[in-house]
Amino acid sequence: MFPLDHPYILALPRALEENPHFHIYSFSPSTSPNHHICTLELADDHLGEDEAICWHTLNTGDQRQASEGHFHTDMSQSVFALQLMIAGPEFVRREVLYLIPRTTFLAQIREAEAQKSPRIGGGTQPVPWTDWGSQGCLRLSPRQQYGIRIAHEIPFGSRFPHIVLDESDFRRASVYVFDVNPHVARRERQLLASRQHASADAP
């Protein structure tokens, strides 16, 4: 379980491999017997024939300590990184990454709370992936030639560093950093435009 904004928590089912989805619950007094707010389904198109999820991990970029590098600690813009390892025929493995901003989960909470109405049995209808995730998060399917995990990839704030092994030499690797904070992307575009403008004006 992972805390969202008080009083909400994010949870994964024990049988994630069979039915990938998130649950969101609330600690506040509720008419619902299990304090369930909503269920968010994950995409169902990442598994091919004879493939299955064999391993998963979920990490959050919530870090309260200060960073001396390029990773910022804006809790409101932190990212949740869900990594799925998918096994196929002949022991071939590949990875699928979901980078989900905290703001995406909070938006779904607000919508669920606004539409809350009594239901038979106190249940709620799952929210399909296309209604919440396809435009609200980043899904990556990195191609890896070698099924070797050389490090745990842990997000920090809104940034997620992803390690990609060299296709010709698995002893070499590159690190790609993804940032889900839209303000960072806007600022980087402005900096790039200003540098290009300065280069054009240079004698």
Tab-separated table of C-alpha atoms in Angstrom:
chain	number	residue	atom	x	y	z
A	1	MET	CA	0.000	0.000	0.000
A	2	PHE	CA	1.113	3.546	-0.759
A	3	PRO	CA	-0.245	6.753	0.782
A	4	LEU	CA	-1.784	9.349	-1.490
A	5	ASP	CA	-3.093	12.649	-0.148
A	6	HIS	CA	-4.727	12.100	3.263
A	7	PRO	CA	-6.912	10.097	3.808
A	8	TYR	CA	-6.431	8.033	0.626
A	9	ILE	CA	-4.200	5.034	-0.034
A	10	LEU	CA	-3.272	3.154	-3.195
A	11	ALA	CA	-3.179	-0.647	-3.231
A	12	LEU	CA	-2.357	-3.426	-5.660
A	13	PRO	CA	-4.262	-6.721	-5.646
A	14	ARG	CA	-2.449	-9.862	-4.597
A	15	ALA	CA	-3.317	-11.466	-7.924
A	16	LEU	CA	-2.078	-8.574	-10.071
A	17	GLU	CA	-0.679	-11.016	-12.612
A	18	GLU	CA	-4.167	-12.350	-13.333
A	19	ASN	CA	-6.075	-9.058	-13.349
A	20	PRO	CA	-3.876	-5.920	-13.414
A	21	HIS	CA	-5.549	-2.983	-11.661
A	22	PHE	CA	-5.252	-0.504	-8.787
A	23	HIS	CA	-7.542	-0.064	-5.787
A	24	ILE	CA	-7.938	3.258	-3.967
A	25	TYR	CA	-9.315	3.335	-0.416
A	26	SER	CA	-10.089	6.026	2.138
A	27	PHE	CA	-9.477	6.057	5.886
A	28	SER	CA	-12.231	8.610	6.461
A	29	PRO	CA	-15.655	7.590	7.845
A	30	SER	CA	-17.610	6.093	4.978
A	31	THR	CA	-20.888	4.395	4.235
A	32	SER	CA	-18.955	1.827	2.241
A	33	PRO	CA	-18.124	-1.192	4.409
A	34	ASN	CA	-14.594	-1.518	3.021
A	35	HIS	CA	-13.856	2.196	2.413
A	36	HIS	CA	-13.330	1.474	-1.274
A	37	ILE	CA	-13.234	4.585	-3.487
A	38	CYS	CA	-12.509	3.232	-6.956
A	39	THR	CA	-10.781	0.543	-9.006
A	40	LEU	CA	-8.585	1.574	-11.938
A	41	GLU	CA	-7.981	-1.049	-14.589
A	42	LEU	CA	-4.674	-1.305	-16.430
A	43	ALA	CA	-4.333	-1.868	-20.159
A	44	ASP	CA	-5.140	-5.378	-21.347
A	45	ASP	CA	-3.267	-5.205	-24.656
A	46	HIS	CA	0.308	-5.627	-23.413
A	47	LEU	CA	0.152	-9.427	-23.274
A	48	GLY	CA	0.658	-11.461	-26.414
A	49	GLU	CA	-0.180	-15.075	-27.077
A	50	ASP	CA	1.377	-17.451	-24.529
A	51	GLU	CA	2.616	-14.504	-22.418
A	52	ALA	CA	1.996	-13.855	-18.733
A	53	ILE	CA	3.079	-11.372	-16.070
A	54	CYS	CA	5.637	-13.197	-13.957
A	55	TRP	CA	6.888	-10.384	-11.722
A	56	HIS	CA	5.979	-6.823	-10.796
A	57	THR	CA	7.051	-4.005	-8.525
A	58	LEU	CA	5.607	-0.600	-7.649
A	59	ASN	CA	7.720	2.307	-6.410
A	60	THR	CA	6.869	5.911	-5.678
A	61	GLY	CA	8.849	9.086	-6.160
A	62	ASP	CA	7.670	10.449	-2.801
A	63	GLN	CA	10.943	11.584	-1.231
A	64	ARG	CA	11.010	14.054	1.614
A	65	GLN	CA	14.768	14.490	1.777
A	66	ALA	CA	16.455	17.188	-0.273
A	67	SER	CA	18.203	16.270	-3.521
A	68	GLU	CA	21.594	17.663	-4.464
A	69	GLY	CA	21.264	16.590	-8.082
A	70	HIS	CA	18.730	16.857	-10.866
A	71	PHE	CA	15.856	15.210	-9.013
A	72	HIS	CA	13.315	17.488	-7.358
A	73	THR	CA	11.106	16.714	-4.382
A	74	ASP	CA	7.778	18.234	-5.392
A	75	MET	CA	5.414	15.829	-3.627
A	76	SER	CA	2.405	17.078	-5.586
A	77	GLN	CA	4.094	16.091	-8.864
A	78	SER	CA	5.630	12.771	-7.805
A	79	VAL	CA	5.389	9.696	-10.005
A	80	PHE	CA	4.399	6.101	-9.324
A	81	ALA	CA	6.389	3.580	-11.361
A	82	LEU	CA	4.829	0.167	-11.972
A	83	GLN	CA	7.166	-2.329	-13.627
A	84	LEU	CA	5.784	-5.525	-15.128
A	85	MET	CA	8.064	-8.352	-16.236
A	86	ILE	CA	6.365	-10.424	-18.905
A	87	ALA	CA	7.443	-13.966	-19.716
A	88	GLY	CA	6.837	-15.523	-23.100
A	89	PRO	CA	7.664	-18.746	-24.900
A	90	GLU	CA	11.222	-20.100	-24.724
A	91	PHE	CA	11.991	-18.080	-21.575
A	92	VAL	CA	11.931	-14.770	-23.455
A	93	ARG	CA	11.216	-11.876	-21.111
A	94	ARG	CA	10.323	-8.256	-21.696
A	95	GLU	CA	9.314	-5.300	-19.582
A	96	VAL	CA	6.387	-2.885	-19.510
A	97	LEU	CA	6.603	0.330	-17.472
A	98	TYR	CA	3.750	2.518	-16.275
A	99	LEU	CA	4.757	6.012	-15.111
A	100	ILE	CA	1.687	7.435	-13.404
A	101	PRO	CA	1.661	10.955	-11.932
A	102	ARG	CA	0.194	11.334	-8.459
A	103	THR	CA	-2.100	13.987	-9.952
A	104	THR	CA	-3.691	11.334	-12.189
A	105	PHE	CA	-4.708	9.257	-9.176
A	106	LEU	CA	-5.982	12.327	-7.330
A	107	ALA	CA	-8.088	13.350	-10.332
A	108	GLN	CA	-9.738	9.919	-10.320
A	109	ILE	CA	-10.424	10.229	-6.595
A	110	ARG	CA	-12.126	13.592	-7.095
A	111	GLU	CA	-14.240	12.207	-9.921
A	112	ALA	CA	-15.223	9.107	-7.940
A	113	GLU	CA	-16.139	11.173	-4.880
A	114	ALA	CA	-18.184	13.587	-6.996
A	115	GLN	CA	-20.122	10.749	-8.623
A	116	LYS	CA	-20.522	8.727	-5.452
A	117	SER	CA	-23.983	7.228	-5.147
A	118	PRO	CA	-25.432	4.300	-3.208
A	119	ARG	CA	-24.948	0.995	-5.025
A	120	ILE	CA	-26.297	-2.459	-4.361
A	121	GLY	CA	-23.765	-4.197	-2.153
A	122	GLY	CA	-21.727	-1.012	-1.775
A	123	GLY	CA	-19.621	-1.817	-4.860
A	124	THR	CA	-18.193	0.495	-7.500
A	125	GLN	CA	-17.711	-0.087	-11.200
A	126	PRO	CA	-14.058	-0.426	-12.323
A	127	VAL	CA	-12.754	2.475	-14.405
A	128	PRO	CA	-11.444	1.202	-17.769
A	129	TRP	CA	-7.875	2.026	-18.761
A	130	THR	CA	-9.045	4.110	-21.712
A	131	ASP	CA	-11.028	6.388	-19.377
A	132	TRP	CA	-8.210	7.227	-16.987
A	133	GLY	CA	-4.774	5.976	-18.030
A	134	SER	CA	-4.297	6.317	-21.762
A	135	GLN	CA	-4.131	10.128	-21.519
A	136	GLY	CA	-3.081	10.385	-17.879
A	137	CYS	CA	0.184	8.479	-17.704
A	138	LEU	CA	3.155	7.251	-19.713
A	139	ARG	CA	3.406	3.598	-20.750
A	140	LEU	CA	6.748	2.314	-22.021
A	141	SER	CA	7.699	-1.002	-23.583
A	142	PRO	CA	11.496	-0.839	-23.698
A	143	ARG	CA	13.231	-3.378	-25.887
A	144	GLN	CA	15.908	-5.258	-23.990
A	145	GLN	CA	18.069	-7.851	-25.694
A	146	TYR	CA	19.277	-9.270	-22.403
A	147	GLY	CA	17.022	-10.349	-19.553
A	148	ILE	CA	19.409	-8.969	-16.940
A	149	ARG	CA	18.338	-6.616	-14.166
A	150	ILE	CA	21.374	-4.632	-13.145
A	151	ALA	CA	19.668	-2.232	-10.749
A	152	HIS	CA	16.368	-1.357	-9.143
A	153	GLU	CA	14.892	1.625	-10.955
A	154	ILE	CA	13.477	3.933	-8.297
A	155	PRO	CA	11.745	7.224	-9.151
A	156	PHE	CA	12.587	10.415	-7.311
A	157	GLY	CA	9.960	13.136	-7.243
A	158	SER	CA	8.537	13.439	-10.742
A	159	ARG	CA	11.532	11.818	-12.440
A	160	PHE	CA	12.186	8.191	-13.305
A	161	PRO	CA	15.628	6.958	-14.436
A	162	HIS	CA	15.470	3.981	-16.777
A	163	ILE	CA	18.515	1.868	-17.568
A	164	VAL	CA	18.883	0.543	-21.115
A	165	LEU	CA	21.558	-2.034	-21.872
A	166	ASP	CA	23.650	-1.713	-25.013
A	167	GLU	CA	22.384	-4.105	-27.692
A	168	SER	CA	25.886	-5.192	-28.699
A	169	ASP	CA	27.509	-5.248	-25.251
A	170	PHE	CA	25.394	-5.842	-22.141
A	171	ARG	CA	28.255	-4.495	-19.991
A	172	ARG	CA	27.479	-1.010	-21.291
A	173	ALA	CA	24.299	0.886	-20.522
A	174	SER	CA	22.606	4.255	-20.886
A	175	VAL	CA	20.305	6.023	-18.457
A	176	TYR	CA	17.202	7.789	-19.775
A	177	VAL	CA	15.370	10.105	-17.394
A	178	PHE	CA	11.627	10.637	-17.826
A	179	ASP	CA	9.827	13.494	-16.069
A	180	VAL	CA	6.039	13.544	-15.660
A	181	ASN	CA	5.914	17.109	-14.315
A	182	PRO	CA	4.439	19.225	-17.151
A	183	HIS	CA	6.026	22.379	-15.740
A	184	VAL	CA	9.487	20.855	-16.172
A	185	ALA	CA	8.815	19.984	-19.805
A	186	ARG	CA	7.538	23.510	-20.478
A	187	ARG	CA	10.614	25.041	-18.833
A	188	GLU	CA	12.975	22.784	-20.813
A	189	ARG	CA	11.320	23.837	-24.077
A	190	GLN	CA	11.715	27.480	-23.101
A	191	LEU	CA	15.398	26.972	-22.259
A	192	LEU	CA	15.994	25.170	-25.557
A	193	ALA	CA	14.254	27.938	-27.500
A	194	SER	CA	16.311	30.629	-25.745
A	195	ARG	CA	19.573	28.778	-26.476
A	196	GLN	CA	18.632	28.371	-30.132
A	197	HIS	CA	17.714	32.050	-30.322
A	198	ALA	CA	21.048	33.030	-28.736
A	199	SER	CA	22.949	30.810	-31.190
A	200	ALA	CA	21.142	32.382	-34.139
A	201	ASP	CA	22.040	35.893	-32.934
A	202	ALA	CA	25.690	35.024	-32.325
A	203	PRO	CA	28.114	36.539	-34.893
